[in-house]
Coordinates of C-alpha atoms in Angstrom, one line a residue:
Chain E
M1 CA 112.5 120.2 47.1
D2 CA 111.8 123.6 48.4
I3 CA 110.8 122.1 51.8
L4 CA 114.0 120.1 52.0
G5 CA 115.9 123.3 51.1
R6 CA 114.3 125.2 53.9
F7 CA 115.4 122.6 56.4
R8 CA 118.9 122.6 55.2
R9 CA 119.2 126.4 55.1
K10 CA 117.9 126.6 58.7
K11 CA 120.6 124.3 59.9
Q12 CA 123.3 126.5 58.3
D13 CA 121.7 129.7 59.6
M14 CA 122.0 128.6 63.2
P15 CA 125.4 127.3 64.0
V16 CA 124.8 127.4 67.8
D17 CA 122.0 124.9 67.4
S18 CA 124.3 121.9 67.7
Y19 CA 125.2 122.9 71.2
G20 CA 122.0 124.6 72.2
A21 CA 119.2 123.2 74.4
P22 CA 118.1 119.9 72.8
G23 CA 114.9 120.1 70.9
S24 CA 114.7 123.9 70.4
G25 CA 113.2 125.5 67.3
R26 CA 109.8 125.5 65.6
S27 CA 108.0 122.2 64.9
T28 CA 104.8 123.4 63.3
L29 CA 105.9 122.7 59.7
I30 CA 107.0 119.2 60.6
S31 CA 103.6 118.5 62.3
A32 CA 101.8 119.8 59.2
V33 CA 103.9 117.6 56.9
T34 CA 103.2 114.6 59.2
I35 CA 99.4 115.1 59.0
V36 CA 99.5 115.6 55.2
V37 CA 101.6 112.5 54.6
L38 CA 99.4 110.4 56.9
L39 CA 96.2 111.5 55.1
F40 CA 97.8 110.9 51.7
G41 CA 99.0 107.5 52.8
W42 CA 95.4 106.6 54.0
W43 CA 94.0 107.8 50.7
L44 CA 96.6 105.9 48.6
V45 CA 96.3 102.6 50.5
T46 CA 92.5 102.5 50.1
R47 CA 92.7 103.8 46.5
L48 CA 95.0 101.0 45.5
G49 CA 92.8 98.5 47.4
L50 CA 95.6 97.2 49.5
I51 CA 93.3 97.0 52.6
K52 CA 89.7 96.0 52.5
P53 CA 87.2 98.8 53.4
L54 CA 86.0 96.7 56.4
F55 CA 89.3 97.3 58.0
L56 CA 90.2 100.7 56.6
P57 CA 87.4 102.7 54.8
A58 CA 88.5 105.2 52.2
P59 CA 88.5 108.9 53.2
A60 CA 85.7 109.6 50.7
Q61 CA 83.6 106.9 52.3
V62 CA 84.1 108.4 55.8
I63 CA 83.2 111.9 54.5
G64 CA 80.1 110.4 52.7
K65 CA 79.0 108.9 56.0
F66 CA 79.5 112.2 57.7
E67 CA 77.2 113.8 55.2
K68 CA 74.6 111.1 55.7
I69 CA 74.5 110.9 59.5
A70 CA 75.1 114.6 60.0
C71 CA 72.2 115.2 57.7
T72 CA 73.9 118.1 56.1
R73 CA 71.6 118.0 53.0
Y74 CA 68.5 117.7 55.1
Y75 CA 69.4 120.8 57.1
L76 CA 70.4 122.6 53.8
E77 CA 67.0 121.7 52.4
G78 CA 65.4 123.1 55.5
L79 CA 67.3 126.3 54.9
W80 CA 66.0 126.4 51.3
V81 CA 62.4 125.9 52.5
Y82 CA 62.9 128.6 55.1
L83 CA 64.2 131.0 52.4
G84 CA 61.2 130.1 50.2
L85 CA 63.4 128.6 47.4
I86 CA 61.5 125.3 47.4
D87 CA 58.1 124.4 48.7
T88 CA 58.2 121.0 50.4
P89 CA 61.2 119.1 51.8
K90 CA 61.8 115.7 50.3
L91 CA 64.8 114.4 52.1
E92 CA 64.7 112.6 55.4
C93 CA 67.2 112.7 58.2
A94 CA 68.3 109.2 59.1
G95 CA 71.3 109.7 61.4
F96 CA 72.7 106.7 63.1
S97 CA 71.3 104.8 66.1
D98 CA 68.2 106.9 66.1
S99 CA 70.2 110.2 66.5
T100 CA 71.8 112.6 64.2
L101 CA 75.5 113.3 64.5
L102 CA 74.7 116.6 66.0
E103 CA 72.7 115.0 68.8
H104 CA 75.4 112.4 69.4
T105 CA 77.9 115.2 69.7
Y106 CA 75.6 117.3 71.9
W107 CA 75.2 114.5 74.4
S108 CA 78.9 113.7 74.6
L109 CA 79.8 117.4 75.0
Y110 CA 77.1 117.7 77.7
R111 CA 78.5 114.7 79.7
V112 CA 82.2 115.6 79.3
F113 CA 81.8 119.3 80.1
S114 CA 79.3 119.0 83.0
A115 CA 81.6 116.4 84.6
F116 CA 84.6 118.6 83.9
F117 CA 82.9 121.7 85.3
L118 CA 81.9 119.9 88.5
A119 CA 85.4 118.5 88.8
V120 CA 87.0 122.0 88.4
V121 CA 84.8 123.6 91.1
T122 CA 85.4 120.8 93.6
A123 CA 88.9 119.4 92.8
V124 CA 90.7 122.7 92.5
P125 CA 89.7 124.0 96.0
I126 CA 90.5 120.6 97.4
G127 CA 93.9 120.6 95.7
I128 CA 94.6 124.1 97.0
S129 CA 93.6 123.0 100.6
M130 CA 95.9 120.0 100.2
G131 CA 98.8 122.3 99.4
M132 CA 98.1 124.5 102.3
N133 CA 96.7 122.3 105.0
R134 CA 98.3 119.4 106.7
I135 CA 95.0 117.8 107.8
S136 CA 93.5 118.2 104.3
R137 CA 96.5 116.7 102.7
G138 CA 96.6 113.8 105.1
F139 CA 92.9 113.1 104.4
F140 CA 92.7 113.4 100.7
D141 CA 96.1 112.1 99.6
P142 CA 95.6 108.4 100.2
L143 CA 92.1 108.5 98.7
I144 CA 93.2 110.2 95.5
E145 CA 96.4 108.2 95.1
F146 CA 94.5 105.0 95.6
Y147 CA 91.8 105.4 93.0
R148 CA 93.9 107.4 90.5
P149 CA 95.8 104.6 88.8
I150 CA 92.7 102.3 88.6
P151 CA 91.2 102.2 85.1
P152 CA 87.6 103.7 85.0
L153 CA 86.4 100.5 83.4
A154 CA 87.3 98.6 86.5
Y155 CA 85.1 100.6 88.8
L156 CA 82.4 101.2 86.3
P157 CA 80.3 98.2 87.6
L158 CA 80.4 99.7 91.1
I159 CA 79.3 103.0 89.8
I160 CA 76.3 101.3 88.1
I161 CA 75.4 99.4 91.2
W162 CA 75.6 102.6 93.3
F163 CA 74.2 105.2 90.9
G164 CA 72.1 103.2 88.4
I165 CA 72.3 103.5 84.7
G166 CA 71.1 107.1 84.2
E167 CA 73.0 110.3 83.4
P168 CA 74.4 110.7 86.9
A169 CA 76.4 107.4 86.7
K170 CA 78.0 108.5 83.4
I171 CA 78.8 112.0 84.6
I172 CA 80.3 110.6 87.9
L173 CA 82.6 108.3 86.0
I174 CA 83.9 111.1 83.9
Y175 CA 84.0 113.4 86.9
L176 CA 86.3 110.9 88.8
S177 CA 88.7 110.7 85.9
C178 CA 89.0 114.5 85.8
F179 CA 89.2 114.9 89.5
A180 CA 92.7 113.5 90.2
P181 CA 94.8 115.5 87.7
L182 CA 93.0 118.7 88.8
A183 CA 93.6 118.2 92.5
I184 CA 97.2 117.0 92.0
N185 CA 98.1 120.0 89.8
A186 CA 96.4 122.5 92.1
R187 CA 98.3 121.1 95.0
A188 CA 101.6 121.3 93.1
G189 CA 100.8 124.9 92.1
V190 CA 100.3 125.9 95.7
R191 CA 103.7 124.4 96.5
S192 CA 105.4 126.4 93.7
V193 CA 104.8 129.8 95.4
S194 CA 108.2 131.1 96.6
I195 CA 108.7 131.8 100.3
E196 CA 110.0 135.2 99.4
Q197 CA 106.6 136.2 97.8
I198 CA 104.8 135.0 101.0
H199 CA 107.2 136.8 103.3
A200 CA 107.0 140.0 101.2
A201 CA 103.2 140.0 101.5
Y202 CA 103.3 139.5 105.2
S203 CA 105.8 142.3 105.7
M204 CA 103.4 144.6 103.8
G205 CA 100.9 143.9 106.4
A206 CA 98.9 141.1 104.7
S207 CA 96.6 138.9 106.7
K208 CA 96.7 135.1 106.3
Q209 CA 93.6 135.2 104.1
Q210 CA 95.1 137.9 102.0
V211 CA 98.3 135.9 101.5
I212 CA 96.2 132.9 100.4
W213 CA 94.0 134.9 98.0
H214 CA 96.4 137.4 96.6
V215 CA 99.6 135.4 96.5
V216 CA 99.2 131.6 96.8
I217 CA 96.2 131.1 94.5
K218 CA 97.6 133.5 91.9
A219 CA 100.9 131.7 92.0
A220 CA 99.1 128.3 91.6
L221 CA 97.2 129.5 88.5
P222 CA 99.6 128.3 85.8
E223 CA 99.6 124.7 87.2
I224 CA 95.8 124.8 87.8
L225 CA 95.4 125.5 84.1
T226 CA 97.8 122.7 83.2
G227 CA 95.7 120.5 85.4
M228 CA 92.6 121.5 83.4
R229 CA 94.2 120.6 80.2
V230 CA 95.2 117.2 81.5
A231 CA 91.8 116.6 83.1
I232 CA 89.7 117.3 80.0
A233 CA 91.8 114.9 78.0
F234 CA 91.2 112.2 80.7
G235 CA 87.5 113.2 80.5
W236 CA 87.4 112.4 76.7
T237 CA 89.3 109.2 77.4
T238 CA 86.6 108.0 79.8
L239 CA 83.7 109.1 77.7
V240 CA 83.4 105.8 75.7
A241 CA 83.5 103.8 78.9
A242 CA 80.8 106.0 80.4
E243 CA 78.5 105.7 77.4
M244 CA 78.7 101.9 77.5
V245 CA 76.1 102.2 80.3
A246 CA 72.8 102.3 78.6
A247 CA 73.3 105.6 76.7
K248 CA 70.9 106.3 73.9
A249 CA 73.0 109.0 72.1
G250 CA 76.6 110.1 72.3
L251 CA 79.7 109.8 70.2
G252 CA 80.9 106.8 72.3
V253 CA 77.6 105.0 71.8
M254 CA 77.8 105.8 68.1
V255 CA 81.2 104.2 67.9
L256 CA 80.3 101.2 70.0
N257 CA 77.1 100.5 68.0
A258 CA 78.9 101.0 64.7
A259 CA 81.5 98.4 65.7
R260 CA 78.7 96.0 66.4
F261 CA 77.6 96.3 62.8
L262 CA 81.2 96.4 61.5
A263 CA 80.5 99.9 60.2
T264 CA 84.2 100.9 60.3
D265 CA 83.5 104.2 58.5
I266 CA 81.3 105.4 61.4
V267 CA 83.9 104.2 63.9
F268 CA 86.4 106.3 62.1
L269 CA 84.1 109.3 62.0
G270 CA 83.4 109.1 65.8
I271 CA 87.1 108.9 66.6
V272 CA 88.0 111.8 64.3
I273 CA 85.2 114.0 65.7
I274 CA 86.3 113.3 69.3
G275 CA 89.8 114.0 68.4
I276 CA 89.0 117.3 66.7
I277 CA 86.8 118.5 69.6
A278 CA 89.5 117.6 72.1
F279 CA 92.2 119.2 70.1
M280 CA 90.2 122.4 69.6
F281 CA 89.5 122.7 73.3
D282 CA 93.2 122.2 74.0
L283 CA 94.0 125.0 71.6
L284 CA 91.5 127.2 73.4
M285 CA 93.0 126.3 76.7
R286 CA 96.5 127.3 75.4
R287 CA 95.1 130.7 74.4
I288 CA 93.5 131.2 77.8
E289 CA 96.8 130.2 79.4
R290 CA 98.7 132.8 77.4
A291 CA 96.1 135.5 78.2
L292 CA 95.7 134.6 81.9
V293 CA 99.2 133.6 82.9
P294 CA 101.6 135.3 80.5
W295 CA 104.4 135.1 83.0
K296 CA 104.4 131.2 82.9
G297 CA 107.9 129.9 82.5
K298 CA 109.4 133.4 82.5
V299 CA 110.1 133.9 86.2
Chain X
M1 CA 117.2 158.8 121.7
T2 CA 115.1 155.7 121.4
A3 CA 116.4 153.0 119.1
I4 CA 114.3 152.3 116.1
L5 CA 114.9 148.6 116.5
K6 CA 116.6 146.9 119.5
L7 CA 117.7 143.3 119.7
D8 CA 118.4 142.2 123.2
H9 CA 120.3 138.9 123.8
V10 CA 118.7 137.2 120.8
N11 CA 119.4 133.5 120.3
V12 CA 118.1 131.3 117.6
V13 CA 118.7 127.6 117.8
Y14 CA 117.5 125.3 114.9
P15 CA 116.7 121.9 116.2
S16 CA 118.6 119.2 114.3
T17 CA 116.7 117.4 111.6
T18 CA 119.0 114.4 111.2
G19 CA 119.5 113.5 114.9
G20 CA 122.9 115.3 115.3
E21 CA 123.6 118.4 117.2
S22 CA 121.2 121.4 117.0
V23 CA 122.5 124.4 115.2
R24 CA 123.1 127.7 117.0
A25 CA 122.3 130.1 114.2
L26 CA 122.4 133.2 116.3
D27 CA 124.3 133.5 119.6
N28 CA 123.5 136.3 122.0
I29 CA 123.0 139.1 119.5
C30 CA 122.6 142.6 120.9
I31 CA 122.3 145.5 118.4
D32 CA 120.3 148.7 118.4
F33 CA 119.5 150.7 115.3
Q34 CA 119.6 154.4 115.7
P35 CA 117.5 156.6 113.4
E36 CA 118.9 157.1 109.9
E37 CA 121.7 154.6 110.5
F38 CA 122.8 152.4 107.6
V39 CA 123.9 149.2 109.2
V40 CA 125.5 146.6 107.0
A41 CA 126.0 142.9 108.1
L42 CA 129.0 141.2 106.5
G43 CA 130.0 137.6 106.7
A44 CA 130.6 134.4 104.8
S45 CA 127.5 132.2 104.0
G46 CA 126.2 130.3 107.0
C47 CA 127.1 133.0 109.6
G48 CA 123.5 133.8 110.4
K49 CA 123.1 137.0 108.5
T50 CA 119.8 136.0 106.9
T51 CA 118.6 134.4 110.1
L52 CA 119.2 137.7 111.8
L53 CA 117.2 139.5 109.1
N54 CA 114.4 137.0 109.3
V55 CA 114.2 137.4 113.1
M56 CA 114.1 141.2 112.7
A57 CA 111.4 140.9 110.0
G58 CA 109.4 138.6 112.3
F59 CA 109.5 135.6 110.0
I60 CA 111.4 133.5 112.6
P61 CA 110.7 133.9 116.3
P62 CA 113.9 134.0 118.4
T63 CA 114.5 131.0 120.7
S64 CA 115.3 133.5 123.5
G65 CA 115.8 137.2 123.8
T66 CA 113.6 140.2 122.8
I67 CA 113.2 142.4 119.7
A68 CA 111.6 145.8 120.1
L69 CA 110.5 148.3 117.6
K70 CA 110.5 151.8 119.2
D71 CA 110.3 150.0 122.6
K72 CA 107.4 147.8 121.6
P73 CA 108.2 144.1 121.4
I74 CA 107.4 142.7 118.0
H75 CA 105.6 139.4 117.3
G76 CA 105.6 138.4 113.6
P77 CA 106.0 140.5 110.5
G78 CA 104.5 143.9 110.0
K79 CA 104.4 146.8 107.6
D80 CA 106.6 148.9 110.0
R81 CA 109.5 146.8 108.6
G82 CA 109.9 146.8 104.9
V83 CA 111.9 143.9 103.4
V84 CA 113.8 143.8 100.1
F85 CA 114.7 140.2 99.1
Q86 CA 117.5 138.9 96.8
K87 CA 115.0 137.7 94.2
H88 CA 111.8 135.9 93.4
A89 CA 109.8 138.2 95.7
L90 CA 107.8 140.3 93.1
L91 CA 104.4 139.1 92.0
P92 CA 104.6 138.4 88.2
W93 CA 100.8 138.6 87.7
L94 CA 100.9 142.3 88.7
N95 CA 102.6 145.0 86.6
V96 CA 105.2 147.4 88.0
I97 CA 102.9 149.9 89.7
Q98 CA 100.5 147.2 91.0
N99 CA 103.5 145.5 92.6
V100 CA 104.6 148.8 94.2
G101 CA 101.0 149.6 95.4
F102 CA 100.3 146.0 96.5
G103 CA 100.7 146.7 100.3
L104 CA 98.4 149.7 100.1
K105 CA 95.8 147.7 98.3
L106 CA 95.9 145.1 101.1
Q107 CA 95.3 147.9 103.6
G108 CA 92.3 149.1 101.6
V109 CA 93.8 152.3 100.3
G110 CA 91.7 153.7 97.4
Q111 CA 92.9 153.4 93.8
K112 CA 93.7 157.0 93.3
E113 CA 95.8 157.5 96.5
R114 CA 97.5 154.2 95.9
R115 CA 98.6 155.2 92.5
E116 CA 99.9 158.6 93.7
I117 CA 102.0 157.0 96.5
A118 CA 103.3 154.2 94.3
L119 CA 104.3 156.6 91.5
A120 CA 106.1 158.8 94.0
N121 CA 108.1 155.8 95.1
L122 CA 108.7 154.6 91.6
N123 CA 110.0 158.1 90.8
L124 CA 112.4 157.7 93.7
V125 CA 114.0 154.7 92.2
G126 CA 113.9 156.2 88.7
L127 CA 111.3 153.8 87.2
S128 CA 108.3 156.1 86.6
D129 CA 108.5 155.4 82.9
F130 CA 107.9 151.7 83.5
E131 CA 104.7 152.0 85.4
T132 CA 102.7 149.5 83.4
H133 CA 105.5 147.1 82.4
P134 CA 105.1 143.4 83.3
I135 CA 107.6 142.4 85.9
Y136 CA 109.1 139.5 83.9
Q137 CA 110.2 141.8 81.2
L138 CA 112.4 143.9 83.4
S139 CA 116.1 143.3 84.0
G140 CA 117.4 142.0 87.3
G141 CA 118.5 145.5 88.4
M142 CA 115.1 147.0 87.5
Q143 CA 113.3 144.3 89.4
Q144 CA 115.3 145.1 92.5
R145 CA 114.4 148.7 92.1
V146 CA 110.7 147.8 92.0
G147 CA 111.3 145.7 95.1
L148 CA 112.9 148.7 96.9
A149 CA 110.0 151.0 95.8
R150 CA 107.5 148.4 97.1
A151 CA 109.2 148.2 100.4
L152 CA 109.3 152.0 100.7
T153 CA 105.6 152.3 99.9
S154 CA 104.4 151.1 103.3
D155 CA 106.6 153.9 104.8
P156 CA 108.3 151.5 107.2
E157 CA 110.4 152.5 110.2
I158 CA 113.3 150.4 109.0
L159 CA 114.3 148.8 105.6
L160 CA 115.6 145.3 105.8
M161 CA 117.6 144.3 102.7
D162 CA 118.7 140.7 102.3
E163 CA 121.5 140.7 99.8
P164 CA 119.5 142.7 97.4
L165 CA 122.3 143.1 94.9
G166 CA 123.7 139.5 95.2
A167 CA 122.3 138.4 91.9
L168 CA 123.3 141.4 89.8
D169 CA 126.3 141.9 87.6
A170 CA 129.2 144.0 88.8
F171 CA 128.3 147.1 86.7
T172 CA 124.6 147.1 87.7
R173 CA 125.6 146.4 91.2
E174 CA 127.7 149.6 91.6
S175 CA 125.0 151.8 90.2
M176 CA 122.5 150.2 92.4
Q177 CA 124.7 150.8 95.5
E178 CA 124.7 154.5 94.5
L179 CA 120.9 154.5 94.0
I180 CA 120.2 152.9 97.3
L181 CA 122.4 155.5 99.1
K182 CA 120.6 158.3 97.3
V183 CA 117.2 156.9 98.3
W184 CA 118.4 156.5 101.9
D185 CA 119.6 160.1 101.9
K186 CA 116.2 161.3 100.5
T187 CA 114.0 159.2 102.7
H188 CA 116.0 159.3 105.9
K189 CA 115.1 155.6 106.6
T190 CA 117.0 153.4 108.9
V191 CA 118.5 150.6 106.9
F192 CA 119.8 147.1 107.7
F193 CA 121.6 145.7 104.7
I194 CA 123.2 142.2 104.2
T195 CA 126.0 141.5 101.8
H196 CA 129.0 139.2 101.4
S197 CA 130.9 141.8 99.4
I198 CA 133.4 143.6 101.5
E199 CA 133.7 146.5 99.2
E200 CA 129.9 147.0 99.1
A201 CA 129.7 146.8 102.9
L202 CA 132.4 149.4 103.4
F203 CA 131.0 151.7 100.8
M204 CA 127.5 151.7 102.1
A205 CA 127.6 151.4 105.8
T206 CA 127.5 154.0 108.5
R207 CA 128.0 151.0 110.8
L208 CA 129.5 147.7 109.7
I209 CA 129.0 144.5 111.7
V210 CA 131.2 141.6 110.8
M211 CA 129.6 138.2 111.6
S212 CA 131.2 134.8 111.9
P213 CA 129.6 131.3 111.8
R214 CA 129.1 128.4 114.2
P215 CA 127.6 129.9 116.3
G216 CA 126.4 133.0 114.4
R217 CA 127.7 136.0 116.2
I218 CA 129.0 139.6 115.8
T219 CA 132.8 139.6 116.1
H220 CA 133.7 143.2 115.0
E221 CA 132.0 146.5 114.6
Y222 CA 133.2 149.6 112.6
D223 CA 131.8 153.1 112.3
L224 CA 132.3 154.3 108.8
K225 CA 131.8 157.4 106.8
F226 CA 132.4 156.5 103.1
C227 CA 128.7 156.7 102.3
R228 CA 128.6 160.2 103.7
E229 CA 131.4 161.1 101.4
F230 CA 129.4 159.8 98.5
I231 CA 126.3 161.7 99.6
A232 CA 128.5 164.8 99.9
G233 CA 129.4 164.4 96.2
T234 CA 132.6 162.5 96.1
D235 CA 133.0 160.2 93.1
T236 CA 132.4 156.5 93.9
R237 CA 135.6 155.2 92.2
K238 CA 137.6 157.8 94.1
I239 CA 136.1 156.7 97.4
K240 CA 136.7 153.0 96.6
S241 CA 140.3 153.5 95.6
S242 CA 141.3 155.8 98.4
P243 CA 144.0 154.6 100.7
E244 CA 141.8 154.5 103.8
F245 CA 139.2 152.4 102.0
I246 CA 141.8 149.9 100.8
K247 CA 143.4 149.8 104.3
I248 CA 140.2 148.9 106.1
R249 CA 139.3 146.5 103.3
E250 CA 142.5 144.6 103.8
E251 CA 142.0 144.6 107.5
I252 CA 138.6 143.0 107.3
L253 CA 139.8 140.5 104.7
A254 CA 142.5 139.5 107.1
I255 CA 139.9 139.0 109.9
I256 CA 137.7 136.9 107.7
H257 CA 140.6 134.8 106.4
G258 CA 141.9 134.4 109.9
E259 CA 138.6 133.0 111.0
E260 CA 138.5 130.6 108.1
L261 CA 142.0 129.5 109.0
L262 CA 141.1 129.0 112.7
E263 CA 138.1 127.0 111.5
E264 CA 140.2 124.7 109.4
L265 CA 142.7 124.1 112.2
G266 CA 139.6 123.2 114.3

């Protein structure tokens, strides 16, 4: 009742709202309520046995699986041994698909972030050069625009034929999916610099290099960061496809193998972990954005 | 005396983009700027004021004619001509004093000296208390003052101001007019100032040039002294409501309206 009351009071407190910019106001509370309702619904539906665990495992079951394949107790026991509280460890670490959850996570993080890193150091300079140079734009634009809408799964076979089934092939696939949004945003960022800023720098005696370095790239920074946020999301999207190629460990492999054994709880677990990592990284990027480009949207 | 800046038969023709006639933005412009002059260009939009400023700043090369700064022909922009823009010209990733000292940084002036010069110029526009403020937190008038301080920091021969007060409200605008005149008086700079406010033009100019469009050209010139009266201490409102001020204001209004009428009649 209190929550409902808060919504109602807010409406009365802000009479201008009805004619303000559509969609203004805070939405955090609504998001929190959505998540809580969703989790509760999940729990309730499985509790009442409305859906078989094969299709929708109970929250407790997923958490139990987490404990098992993350080997939390095994590590805890290791800590006890280290502290000298018990003599010999008794538990074993099973994991799933020959790897613990930590190892799966490590491999996926390694693939996504090394591909992302490589994409940032190559695509951003290329995007900037596309924004500033006619020849560069003419050269890269058709290439990027051609491959960009193609689903990574479609060119995955080609990547395997060309680069084999090792780590490079996986990283290249993720790299390609990160590349296009980074380059396109960097290019748009360069375009967003105002002609007045460039003219002002020239009339203060700037050289062309100084204008590029001190004005154009700085002005492009907000959109480069936006590009990074979009790119990392594409990277996670492509991860599962990349790990279809003979990967031993990885969250994508874990999910694929679990599906083969109809272990729905592990599928859930993999999805939730990927989601949480991606979300945390996005929160981090938003922080970096606020610290690095505090003027964004204010000029 | 050598002119600070001299434009000799300057023409600018923009080639047409849509296949129609090309546009004569500037037609045979001759002006010379004497030291410590405050020249104001007045005219309706499209009369070539901004093109004229861009040619003087070196952003646009003239199609024909020459521009010389102290007898040396200019090619491209340079720090001997400081420019103040209407808006969007400050760098939001730098704070106030970094913006003002930006030109010095580009020239490799050391941190300490840079700060000293920048502070002196901030002081001149009355913003020394806002040294470390971010640009995007300042009001429009304050941002223009930062822009003025920044243009002064390179110690240019001439200040080119492209409708610097165009985006400000009427109250801020008047106090900014006074501030710019005071800065002009203190620094003894030569100024070229663009506006489309008749009152502003009359109040600030030592020489007023009235421009008219298609092709962009100078139709009238006036030598004025209202800004001198302000420097001598006369109150702004008193100047702007004096009979001579009103008389010349109406005269210029009539000229501009007359041109518009002629234009409509074709």
